[in-house]
């Protein structure tokens, strides 16, 4: 309801101010070769309809009514071409930095990056693309984090899960992933310090994909306020860490990402990254940890609690690993590599309930696709919802079937929860490790049963279980 009202309020205000302005249709008479589709109401476009229908129903409806290859619309205040199917995904992924450039909606820029960066070049807005970020998120670099993930997962479960007969998976997953990110990225463990960052993140996430109308009570307005709090807090952390590193304090760990970023030389200009660049990178990582990773973890546990036959196979695999460990011994990379079935389960969960909708790009020059002209200045959007449940690529698409990922797996460009091409999500391996480590600790300790079998899942920027996925816990006999 809160998400609905946040979209409804700006729509009502605009309708009142525009009064008798008729609904905008496709009126680009100077170019009749544009993709089919409609652009909805002035300014608001089809953002409200997108939110009310949900991304899956909206995308599938437009593909049926307009074109299964590409259609036009207006979302988030922008004229947009939505590319569909594996061919559309391949085209966008293959033309990064050629026909397309990096672009974030104004709602994201205003909430996440510093004001002086909002209108700057793609290099500033795409900081996570830098080679350094890819380097520190490679499997080789992340191997050292597995014991830390395991230790923190054990502590979290002991404190938040074990004392209760019933828990809500979604809020606890968000708490764990955010605490872990603060430790690994910032070397922050103090609960009060973490809370100062955690509280504003809900405001930011709820408004990341909102109509950019800055009025009190809108999701966009709340996201801007939350973003300002986060940026100020992170800038303070960055400056304090810079001071500590310059003083060579032995007590400061230099293994967290923040310290490594402050000490690293930027390949692009052979200089240290400035504090705002560093803060923007950290914000991006924290948002991903808070939103997409926690959403993925929640949905994996949701399906394990819902499907006993899947749970039993995961339990069998995880118990073999647990029995191979000495008392107190933590998980290793070799253990993670044995979790093949569990990872297939996670991948199937992300197919059915994708942690993110897709991604945007800006059109750098006019080009033709599927016989239609896409003009310079338009934005493009690729989305998981054009392929993930398409029976052409995934037979019986609503069936939970981890075997889809055995052997060579799905056809290329049909399964894209992490995107593809040069801008494939750099944190995908981090997410894999975090999900597998946490699932290991949950299933080897508890059997779960959903307290609300048919809980409604609302799809916003990520899947949002309306009741938080409450599950009843049954500890294994020791």
GROMACS .gro file of C-alpha atoms in nm:
model
  478
    1UNK     CA    1   0.000   0.000   0.000
    2UNK     CA    2   0.284   0.240   0.080
    3UNK     CA    3   0.441   0.175  -0.260
    4UNK     CA    4   0.103   0.226  -0.428
    5UNK     CA    5   0.041   0.559  -0.254
    6UNK     CA    6   0.390   0.684  -0.335
    7UNK     CA    7   0.313   0.642  -0.703
    8UNK     CA    8  -0.051   0.752  -0.678
    9UNK     CA    9   0.017   1.089  -0.507
   10UNK     CA   10   0.229   1.245  -0.783
   11UNK     CA   11  -0.011   1.107  -1.041
   12UNK     CA   12  -0.312   1.274  -0.875
   13UNK     CA   13  -0.127   1.604  -0.840
   14UNK     CA   14  -0.026   1.601  -1.203
   15UNK     CA   15  -0.376   1.512  -1.319
   16UNK     CA   16  -0.520   1.800  -1.118
   17UNK     CA   17  -0.270   2.048  -1.259
   18UNK     CA   18  -0.305   1.923  -1.617
   19UNK     CA   19  -0.683   1.882  -1.579
   20UNK     CA   20  -0.812   1.826  -1.934
   21UNK     CA   21  -0.487   1.736  -2.108
   22UNK     CA   22  -0.572   1.431  -2.312
   23UNK     CA   23  -0.375   1.114  -2.281
   24UNK     CA   24  -0.056   1.123  -2.483
   25UNK     CA   25  -0.034   0.862  -2.756
   26UNK     CA   26   0.248   0.782  -2.986
   27UNK     CA   27   0.288   1.116  -3.169
   28UNK     CA   28   0.633   1.109  -3.319
   29UNK     CA   29   0.511   1.192  -3.672
   30UNK     CA   30   0.856   1.298  -3.784
   31UNK     CA   31   0.967   0.938  -3.752
   32UNK     CA   32   0.703   0.676  -3.822
   33UNK     CA   33   0.950   0.394  -3.784
   34UNK     CA   34   0.968   0.408  -3.405
   35UNK     CA   35   0.891   0.093  -3.207
   36UNK     CA   36   0.519   0.038  -3.138
   37UNK     CA   37   0.378   0.136  -2.802
   38UNK     CA   38   0.231   0.422  -2.602
   39UNK     CA   39   0.384   0.679  -2.371
   40UNK     CA   40   0.097   0.721  -2.125
   41UNK     CA   41   0.029   1.043  -1.937
   42UNK     CA   42   0.247   1.354  -1.975
   43UNK     CA   43   0.548   1.352  -1.739
   44UNK     CA   44   0.429   1.047  -1.544
   45UNK     CA   45   0.420   0.830  -1.855
   46UNK     CA   46   0.341   0.468  -1.773
   47UNK     CA   47   0.533   0.455  -1.444
   48UNK     CA   48   0.215   0.428  -1.238
   49UNK     CA   49   0.079   0.149  -1.457
   50UNK     CA   50   0.415  -0.030  -1.440
   51UNK     CA   51   0.402  -0.013  -1.059
   52UNK     CA   52   0.037  -0.114  -1.026
   53UNK     CA   53   0.051  -0.407  -1.267
   54UNK     CA   54   0.395  -0.519  -1.156
   55UNK     CA   55   0.690  -0.554  -1.394
   56UNK     CA   56   0.615  -0.909  -1.509
   57UNK     CA   57   0.253  -0.847  -1.608
   58UNK     CA   58   0.337  -0.508  -1.759
   59UNK     CA   59   0.625  -0.639  -1.974
   60UNK     CA   60   0.437  -0.947  -2.094
   61UNK     CA   61   0.128  -0.740  -2.173
   62UNK     CA   62   0.327  -0.492  -2.382
   63UNK     CA   63   0.511  -0.772  -2.564
   64UNK     CA   64   0.175  -0.927  -2.659
   65UNK     CA   65   0.013  -0.598  -2.758
   66UNK     CA   66   0.306  -0.420  -2.923
   67UNK     CA   67   0.604  -0.633  -3.023
   68UNK     CA   68   0.790  -0.932  -2.876
   69UNK     CA   69   1.120  -0.775  -2.990
   70UNK     CA   70   1.108  -0.410  -2.875
   71UNK     CA   71   0.842  -0.161  -2.772
   72UNK     CA   72   0.839   0.200  -2.666
   73UNK     CA   73   0.704   0.349  -2.347
   74UNK     CA   74   0.774   0.630  -2.101
   75UNK     CA   75   0.907   0.534  -1.759
   76UNK     CA   76   1.059   0.747  -1.485
   77UNK     CA   77   1.011   1.059  -1.695
   78UNK     CA   78   1.205   0.925  -1.997
   79UNK     CA   79   1.119   0.804  -2.348
   80UNK     CA   80   1.228   0.444  -2.344
   81UNK     CA   81   1.272   0.145  -2.573
   82UNK     CA   82   1.226  -0.186  -2.391
   83UNK     CA   83   1.425  -0.468  -2.554
   84UNK     CA   84   1.285  -0.817  -2.514
   85UNK     CA   85   1.393  -1.177  -2.550
   86UNK     CA   86   1.744  -1.325  -2.574
   87UNK     CA   87   1.809  -1.136  -2.899
   88UNK     CA   88   1.730  -0.805  -2.730
   89UNK     CA   89   1.948  -0.893  -2.432
   90UNK     CA   90   2.236  -0.993  -2.657
   91UNK     CA   91   2.207  -0.674  -2.863
   92UNK     CA   92   2.221  -0.445  -2.559
   93UNK     CA   93   2.494  -0.640  -2.383
   94UNK     CA   94   2.705  -0.643  -2.702
   95UNK     CA   95   2.674  -0.272  -2.776
   96UNK     CA   96   2.784  -0.130  -2.443
   97UNK     CA   97   3.006   0.175  -2.504
   98UNK     CA   98   2.925   0.155  -2.878
   99UNK     CA   99   2.564   0.246  -2.942
  100UNK     CA  100   2.482   0.277  -2.573
  101UNK     CA  101   2.625   0.451  -2.270
  102UNK     CA  102   2.579   0.407  -1.898
  103UNK     CA  103   2.274   0.579  -1.750
  104UNK     CA  104   2.093   0.582  -1.417
  105UNK     CA  105   1.740   0.720  -1.364
  106UNK     CA  106   1.730   1.059  -1.192
  107UNK     CA  107   1.569   0.895  -0.887
  108UNK     CA  108   1.879   0.675  -0.846
  109UNK     CA  109   2.126   0.955  -0.908
  110UNK     CA  110   1.959   1.195  -0.667
  111UNK     CA  111   1.935   0.932  -0.393
  112UNK     CA  112   2.268   0.757  -0.433
  113UNK     CA  113   2.536   0.994  -0.559
  114UNK     CA  114   2.664   1.329  -0.439
  115UNK     CA  115   2.481   1.633  -0.586
  116UNK     CA  116   2.790   1.750  -0.774
  117UNK     CA  117   2.796   1.413  -0.956
  118UNK     CA  118   2.427   1.401  -1.056
  119UNK     CA  119   2.470   1.566  -1.397
  120UNK     CA  120   2.829   1.460  -1.463
  121UNK     CA  121   2.967   1.219  -1.716
  122UNK     CA  122   2.909   0.847  -1.744
  123UNK     CA  123   3.254   0.780  -1.597
  124UNK     CA  124   3.146   0.928  -1.266
  125UNK     CA  125   2.809   0.753  -1.270
  126UNK     CA  126   2.961   0.416  -1.356
  127UNK     CA  127   3.230   0.403  -1.090
  128UNK     CA  128   3.162   0.036  -1.018
  129UNK     CA  129   3.275  -0.042  -1.372
  130UNK     CA  130   3.636   0.040  -1.291
  131UNK     CA  131   3.887  -0.237  -1.319
  132UNK     CA  132   3.974  -0.206  -0.952
  133UNK     CA  133   3.620  -0.294  -0.845
  134UNK     CA  134   3.617  -0.599  -1.070
  135UNK     CA  135   3.956  -0.701  -0.937
  136UNK     CA  136   3.856  -0.697  -0.571
  137UNK     CA  137   3.532  -0.883  -0.641
  138UNK     CA  138   3.693  -1.169  -0.832
  139UNK     CA  139   3.666  -1.521  -0.682
  140UNK     CA  140   4.038  -1.522  -0.599
  141UNK     CA  141   4.000  -1.211  -0.387
  142UNK     CA  142   3.674  -1.323  -0.225
  143UNK     CA  143   3.802  -1.663  -0.109
  144UNK     CA  144   3.942  -1.502   0.204
  145UNK     CA  145   3.596  -1.373   0.300
  146UNK     CA  146   3.433  -1.718   0.322
  147UNK     CA  147   3.541  -1.794   0.683
  148UNK     CA  148   3.424  -1.447   0.788
  149UNK     CA  149   3.089  -1.500   0.618
  150UNK     CA  150   3.057  -1.837   0.789
  151UNK     CA  151   3.148  -1.705   1.132
  152UNK     CA  152   2.906  -1.413   1.106
  153UNK     CA  153   2.628  -1.638   0.975
  154UNK     CA  154   2.672  -1.870   1.274
  155UNK     CA  155   2.661  -1.579   1.518
  156UNK     CA  156   2.359  -1.425   1.349
  157UNK     CA  157   2.162  -1.751   1.350
  158UNK     CA  158   2.253  -1.823   1.710
  159UNK     CA  159   2.134  -1.478   1.818
  160UNK     CA  160   1.837  -1.410   1.588
  161UNK     CA  161   1.704  -1.754   1.487
  162UNK     CA  162   1.778  -2.017   1.751
  163UNK     CA  163   1.588  -1.857   2.043
  164UNK     CA  164   1.264  -1.848   1.838
  165UNK     CA  165   1.014  -2.100   1.709
  166UNK     CA  166   0.915  -1.867   1.428
  167UNK     CA  167   1.116  -1.600   1.244
  168UNK     CA  168   1.060  -1.365   0.953
  169UNK     CA  169   1.318  -1.446   0.690
  170UNK     CA  170   1.310  -1.121   0.491
  171UNK     CA  171   1.401  -0.868   0.762
  172UNK     CA  172   1.658  -1.105   0.910
  173UNK     CA  173   1.818  -1.163   0.569
  174UNK     CA  174   1.844  -0.787   0.520
  175UNK     CA  175   1.998  -0.745   0.864
  176UNK     CA  176   2.256  -1.019   0.808
  177UNK     CA  177   2.361  -0.909   0.459
  178UNK     CA  178   2.392  -0.546   0.567
  179UNK     CA  179   2.590  -0.630   0.882
  180UNK     CA  180   2.822  -0.847   0.676
  181UNK     CA  181   2.868  -0.573   0.417
  182UNK     CA  182   2.952  -0.317   0.685
  183UNK     CA  183   3.215  -0.553   0.824
  184UNK     CA  184   3.372  -0.655   0.493
  185UNK     CA  185   3.341  -0.324   0.313
  186UNK     CA  186   3.392  -0.075   0.597
  187UNK     CA  187   3.538  -0.271   0.890
  188UNK     CA  188   3.245  -0.153   1.103
  189UNK     CA  189   3.090  -0.385   1.360
  190UNK     CA  190   2.944  -0.149   1.619
  191UNK     CA  191   2.562  -0.200   1.614
  192UNK     CA  192   2.486   0.167   1.674
  193UNK     CA  193   2.717   0.273   1.393
  194UNK     CA  194   2.560   0.020   1.158
  195UNK     CA  195   2.212   0.140   1.255
  196UNK     CA  196   2.296   0.495   1.146
  197UNK     CA  197   2.351   0.358   0.796
  198UNK     CA  198   2.083   0.089   0.801
  199UNK     CA  199   1.779   0.303   0.887
  200UNK     CA  200   1.800   0.541   0.587
  201UNK     CA  201   1.853   0.257   0.342
  202UNK     CA  202   1.486   0.157   0.352
  203UNK     CA  203   1.393   0.507   0.236
  204UNK     CA  204   1.645   0.493  -0.046
  205UNK     CA  205   1.547   0.147  -0.171
  206UNK     CA  206   1.175   0.227  -0.173
  207UNK     CA  207   1.232   0.523  -0.403
  208UNK     CA  208   1.506   0.402  -0.635
  209UNK     CA  209   1.265   0.348  -0.925
  210UNK     CA  210   1.013   0.626  -0.865
  211UNK     CA  211   0.881   0.912  -1.075
  212UNK     CA  212   1.125   1.202  -1.018
  213UNK     CA  213   0.875   1.444  -0.861
  214UNK     CA  214   1.016   1.598  -0.545
  215UNK     CA  215   0.705   1.657  -0.334
  216UNK     CA  216   0.654   1.574   0.037
  217UNK     CA  217   0.523   1.223   0.088
  218UNK     CA  218   0.653   1.080  -0.238
  219UNK     CA  219   0.895   0.787  -0.254
  220UNK     CA  220   1.132   1.010  -0.453
  221UNK     CA  221   1.136   1.275  -0.180
  222UNK     CA  222   1.200   1.018   0.093
  223UNK     CA  223   1.477   0.854  -0.110
  224UNK     CA  224   1.655   1.189  -0.151
  225UNK     CA  225   1.640   1.252   0.223
  226UNK     CA  226   1.762   0.902   0.305
  227UNK     CA  227   2.041   0.932   0.050
  228UNK     CA  228   2.164   1.257   0.202
  229UNK     CA  229   2.191   1.094   0.545
  230UNK     CA  230   2.382   0.797   0.402
  231UNK     CA  231   2.622   1.012   0.199
  232UNK     CA  232   2.705   1.234   0.497
  233UNK     CA  233   2.764   0.933   0.721
  234UNK     CA  234   2.982   0.758   0.463
  235UNK     CA  235   3.183   1.070   0.391
  236UNK     CA  236   3.257   1.097   0.761
  237UNK     CA  237   3.369   0.732   0.767
  238UNK     CA  238   3.588   0.780   0.461
  239UNK     CA  239   3.759   1.089   0.601
  240UNK     CA  240   3.822   0.921   0.935
  241UNK     CA  241   3.969   0.617   0.763
  242UNK     CA  242   4.191   0.837   0.545
  243UNK     CA  243   4.324   1.000   0.859
  244UNK     CA  244   4.390   0.667   1.027
  245UNK     CA  245   4.566   0.528   0.721
  246UNK     CA  246   4.781   0.839   0.686
  247UNK     CA  247   4.886   0.797   1.049
  248UNK     CA  248   4.969   0.429   0.982
  249UNK     CA  249   4.774   0.309   1.281
  250UNK     CA  250   4.859  -0.056   1.330
  251UNK     CA  251   4.516  -0.129   1.476
  252UNK     CA  252   4.345  -0.049   1.144
  253UNK     CA  253   4.271  -0.348   0.923
  254UNK     CA  254   4.365  -0.282   0.563
  255UNK     CA  255   4.175  -0.582   0.426
  256UNK     CA  256   3.831  -0.420   0.411
  257UNK     CA  257   3.727  -0.276   0.076
  258UNK     CA  258   3.722   0.085   0.196
  259UNK     CA  259   4.085   0.079   0.306
  260UNK     CA  260   4.192  -0.096  -0.012
  261UNK     CA  261   4.007   0.157  -0.225
  262UNK     CA  262   4.169   0.447  -0.041
  263UNK     CA  263   4.514   0.297  -0.094
  264UNK     CA  264   4.463   0.192  -0.456
  265UNK     CA  265   4.570   0.394  -0.759
  266UNK     CA  266   4.298   0.460  -1.016
  267UNK     CA  267   4.401   0.304  -1.348
  268UNK     CA  268   4.229   0.580  -1.544
  269UNK     CA  269   4.439   0.870  -1.420
  270UNK     CA  270   4.717   0.712  -1.210
  271UNK     CA  271   4.589   0.884  -0.897
  272UNK     CA  272   4.420   0.783  -0.576
  273UNK     CA  273   4.041   0.794  -0.600
  274UNK     CA  274   3.892   1.101  -0.435
  275UNK     CA  275   3.670   1.062  -0.131
  276UNK     CA  276   3.345   1.120  -0.322
  277UNK     CA  277   3.437   0.856  -0.582
  278UNK     CA  278   3.511   0.614  -0.300
  279UNK     CA  279   3.186   0.697  -0.120
  280UNK     CA  280   2.983   0.650  -0.440
  281UNK     CA  281   3.139   0.306  -0.489
  282UNK     CA  282   3.065   0.204  -0.131
  283UNK     CA  283   2.705   0.326  -0.158
  284UNK     CA  284   2.655   0.111  -0.467
  285UNK     CA  285   2.793  -0.196  -0.291
  286UNK     CA  286   2.583  -0.138   0.021
  287UNK     CA  287   2.265  -0.094  -0.182
  288UNK     CA  288   2.332  -0.419  -0.368
  289UNK     CA  289   2.396  -0.599  -0.039
  290UNK     CA  290   2.087  -0.456   0.126
  291UNK     CA  291   1.847  -0.504  -0.164
  292UNK     CA  292   1.933  -0.762  -0.430
  293UNK     CA  293   2.145  -1.003  -0.224
  294UNK     CA  294   1.905  -1.009   0.071
  295UNK     CA  295   1.615  -1.053  -0.172
  296UNK     CA  296   1.787  -1.349  -0.340
  297UNK     CA  297   1.866  -1.510  -0.007
  298UNK     CA  298   1.508  -1.460   0.113
  299UNK     CA  299   1.358  -1.621  -0.194
  300UNK     CA  300   1.594  -1.920  -0.177
  301UNK     CA  301   1.490  -1.984   0.184
  302UNK     CA  302   1.127  -1.921   0.089
  303UNK     CA  303   1.136  -2.202  -0.168
  304UNK     CA  304   1.324  -2.436   0.068
  305UNK     CA  305   1.051  -2.388   0.329
  306UNK     CA  306   0.782  -2.438   0.065
  307UNK     CA  307   0.923  -2.741  -0.119
  308UNK     CA  308   1.025  -3.028   0.114
  309UNK     CA  309   1.170  -3.245  -0.166
  310UNK     CA  310   1.403  -2.964  -0.270
  311UNK     CA  311   1.498  -2.896   0.092
  312UNK     CA  312   1.586  -3.261   0.151
  313UNK     CA  313   1.828  -3.266  -0.143
  314UNK     CA  314   1.992  -2.944  -0.026
  315UNK     CA  315   2.014  -3.082   0.329
  316UNK     CA  316   2.178  -3.401   0.203
  317UNK     CA  317   2.444  -3.205   0.016
  318UNK     CA  318   2.508  -2.965   0.301
  319UNK     CA  319   2.525  -3.234   0.569
  320UNK     CA  320   2.795  -3.417   0.373
  321UNK     CA  321   3.000  -3.100   0.389
  322UNK     CA  322   2.919  -3.041   0.757
  323UNK     CA  323   3.024  -3.396   0.851
  324UNK     CA  324   3.357  -3.346   0.674
  325UNK     CA  325   3.447  -3.052   0.899
  326UNK     CA  326   3.626  -3.070   1.233
  327UNK     CA  327   3.456  -2.910   1.536
  328UNK     CA  328   3.480  -2.532   1.501
  329UNK     CA  329   3.629  -2.550   1.151
  330UNK     CA  330   3.487  -2.288   0.917
  331UNK     CA  331   3.383  -2.324   0.554
  332UNK     CA  332   3.641  -2.291   0.278
  333UNK     CA  333   3.640  -2.232  -0.097
  334UNK     CA  334   3.664  -2.607  -0.151
  335UNK     CA  335   3.343  -2.654   0.050
  336UNK     CA  336   3.163  -2.391  -0.156
  337UNK     CA  337   3.262  -2.567  -0.478
  338UNK     CA  338   3.086  -2.882  -0.354
  339UNK     CA  339   2.752  -2.699  -0.321
  340UNK     CA  340   2.650  -2.759  -0.683
  341UNK     CA  341   2.290  -2.865  -0.626
  342UNK     CA  342   2.235  -2.588  -0.372
  343UNK     CA  343   2.358  -2.330  -0.622
  344UNK     CA  344   2.126  -2.471  -0.887
  345UNK     CA  345   1.843  -2.425  -0.638
  346UNK     CA  346   1.950  -2.065  -0.582
  347UNK     CA  347   1.967  -2.002  -0.957
  348UNK     CA  348   1.618  -2.143  -1.006
  349UNK     CA  349   1.492  -1.921  -0.723
  350UNK     CA  350   1.644  -1.620  -0.901
  351UNK     CA  351   1.481  -1.726  -1.226
  352UNK     CA  352   1.135  -1.737  -1.072
  353UNK     CA  353   1.187  -1.438  -0.841
  354UNK     CA  354   1.462  -1.223  -0.992
  355UNK     CA  355   1.642  -0.998  -0.742
  356UNK     CA  356   1.646  -0.710  -0.993
  357UNK     CA  357   1.429  -0.613  -1.289
  358UNK     CA  358   1.698  -0.529  -1.541
  359UNK     CA  359   1.904  -0.223  -1.628
  360UNK     CA  360   1.892   0.103  -1.821
  361UNK     CA  361   2.119   0.252  -2.086
  362UNK     CA  362   2.123   0.578  -2.285
  363UNK     CA  363   2.120   0.577  -2.665
  364UNK     CA  364   2.438   0.748  -2.789
  365UNK     CA  365   2.345   0.754  -3.159
  366UNK     CA  366   2.047   0.663  -3.376
  367UNK     CA  367   2.038   0.294  -3.462
  368UNK     CA  368   1.801   0.037  -3.608
  369UNK     CA  369   1.686  -0.278  -3.431
  370UNK     CA  370   1.426  -0.532  -3.547
  371UNK     CA  371   1.331  -0.289  -3.825
  372UNK     CA  372   1.264   0.001  -3.589
  373UNK     CA  373   1.461   0.320  -3.533
  374UNK     CA  374   1.580   0.395  -3.178
  375UNK     CA  375   1.662   0.770  -3.161
  376UNK     CA  376   1.961   0.924  -2.991
  377UNK     CA  377   1.871   1.051  -2.645
  378UNK     CA  378   1.617   0.780  -2.573
  379UNK     CA  379   1.682   0.534  -2.293
  380UNK     CA  380   1.679   0.157  -2.324
  381UNK     CA  381   1.576  -0.109  -2.075
  382UNK     CA  382   1.643  -0.482  -2.078
  383UNK     CA  383   1.447  -0.694  -1.834
  384UNK     CA  384   1.454  -1.043  -1.689
  385UNK     CA  385   1.077  -1.063  -1.734
  386UNK     CA  386   1.094  -1.112  -2.111
  387UNK     CA  387   1.273  -1.447  -2.084
  388UNK     CA  388   1.279  -1.596  -1.733
  389UNK     CA  389   0.925  -1.734  -1.750
  390UNK     CA  390   0.894  -1.773  -2.124
  391UNK     CA  391   0.796  -2.138  -2.196
  392UNK     CA  392   0.996  -2.121  -2.519
  393UNK     CA  393   1.316  -2.108  -2.313
  394UNK     CA  394   1.201  -2.265  -1.984
  395UNK     CA  395   0.939  -2.540  -2.028
  396UNK     CA  396   0.677  -2.539  -1.751
  397UNK     CA  397   0.810  -2.200  -1.645
  398UNK     CA  398   0.621  -2.185  -1.313
  399UNK     CA  399   0.764  -2.518  -1.199
  400UNK     CA  400   1.059  -2.505  -0.959
  401UNK     CA  401   1.316  -2.726  -1.129
  402UNK     CA  402   1.686  -2.690  -1.039
  403UNK     CA  403   1.779  -2.946  -1.306
  404UNK     CA  404   1.742  -2.667  -1.567
  405UNK     CA  405   2.092  -2.561  -1.469
  406UNK     CA  406   2.262  -2.897  -1.507
  407UNK     CA  407   2.497  -2.955  -1.798
  408UNK     CA  408   2.517  -2.655  -2.030
  409UNK     CA  409   2.217  -2.493  -1.861
  410UNK     CA  410   1.974  -2.245  -2.020
  411UNK     CA  411   2.026  -2.106  -2.370
  412UNK     CA  412   2.250  -1.798  -2.390
  413UNK     CA  413   2.092  -1.464  -2.294
  414UNK     CA  414   1.776  -1.625  -2.154
  415UNK     CA  415   1.885  -1.636  -1.789
  416UNK     CA  416   2.013  -1.293  -1.691
  417UNK     CA  417   1.968  -1.217  -1.318
  418UNK     CA  418   2.315  -1.057  -1.317
  419UNK     CA  419   2.294  -0.900  -1.662
  420UNK     CA  420   2.562  -0.965  -1.921
  421UNK     CA  421   2.832  -0.814  -2.136
  422UNK     CA  422   3.092  -0.563  -2.009
  423UNK     CA  423   2.859  -0.442  -1.734
  424UNK     CA  424   2.758  -0.777  -1.592
  425UNK     CA  425   2.711  -0.732  -1.217
  426UNK     CA  426   3.061  -0.732  -1.064
  427UNK     CA  427   2.922  -0.853  -0.733
  428UNK     CA  428   2.769  -1.176  -0.863
  429UNK     CA  429   3.040  -1.396  -0.709
  430UNK     CA  430   3.012  -1.216  -0.375
  431UNK     CA  431   2.636  -1.283  -0.383
  432UNK     CA  432   2.692  -1.651  -0.465
  433UNK     CA  433   2.927  -1.702  -0.172
  434UNK     CA  434   2.703  -1.513   0.070
  435UNK     CA  435   2.392  -1.707  -0.029
  436UNK     CA  436   2.559  -2.049  -0.014
  437UNK     CA  437   2.728  -1.987   0.320
  438UNK     CA  438   2.407  -1.869   0.482
  439UNK     CA  439   2.193  -2.148   0.335
  440UNK     CA  440   2.447  -2.401   0.466
  441UNK     CA  441   2.412  -2.266   0.818
  442UNK     CA  442   2.033  -2.253   0.810
  443UNK     CA  443   1.955  -2.595   0.662
  444UNK     CA  444   2.212  -2.783   0.872
  445UNK     CA  445   2.046  -2.640   1.183
  446UNK     CA  446   1.673  -2.621   1.102
  447UNK     CA  447   1.391  -2.763   0.902
  448UNK     CA  448   1.157  -2.481   0.797
  449UNK     CA  449   0.786  -2.465   0.724
  450UNK     CA  450   0.609  -2.159   0.589
  451UNK     CA  451   0.368  -2.003   0.836
  452UNK     CA  452   0.174  -1.837   0.551
  453UNK     CA  453   0.169  -2.085   0.260
  454UNK     CA  454   0.034  -1.845  -0.003
  455UNK     CA  455   0.202  -1.524   0.104
  456UNK     CA  456   0.179  -1.251  -0.157
  457UNK     CA  457   0.503  -1.138  -0.318
  458UNK     CA  458   0.501  -0.783  -0.455
  459UNK     CA  459   0.760  -0.703  -0.720
  460UNK     CA  460   0.909  -0.356  -0.677
  461UNK     CA  461   1.278  -0.299  -0.749
  462UNK     CA  462   1.317  -0.649  -0.597
  463UNK     CA  463   1.067  -0.911  -0.473
  464UNK     CA  464   0.896  -0.788  -0.158
  465UNK     CA  465   0.717  -1.053   0.054
  466UNK     CA  466   0.427  -0.865   0.211
  467UNK     CA  467   0.451  -1.051   0.543
  468UNK     CA  468   0.829  -1.102   0.551
  469UNK     CA  469   0.822  -1.483   0.487
  470UNK     CA  470   0.750  -1.608   0.840
  471UNK     CA  471   0.871  -1.966   0.886
  472UNK     CA  472   0.835  -2.214   1.168
  473UNK     CA  473   1.168  -2.360   1.279
  474UNK     CA  474   1.225  -2.719   1.377
  475UNK     CA  475   1.584  -2.773   1.501
  476UNK     CA  476   1.752  -3.092   1.388
  477UNK     CA  477   1.812  -3.353   1.656
  478UNK     CA  478   2.175  -3.359   1.766
   0.00000   0.00000   0.00000
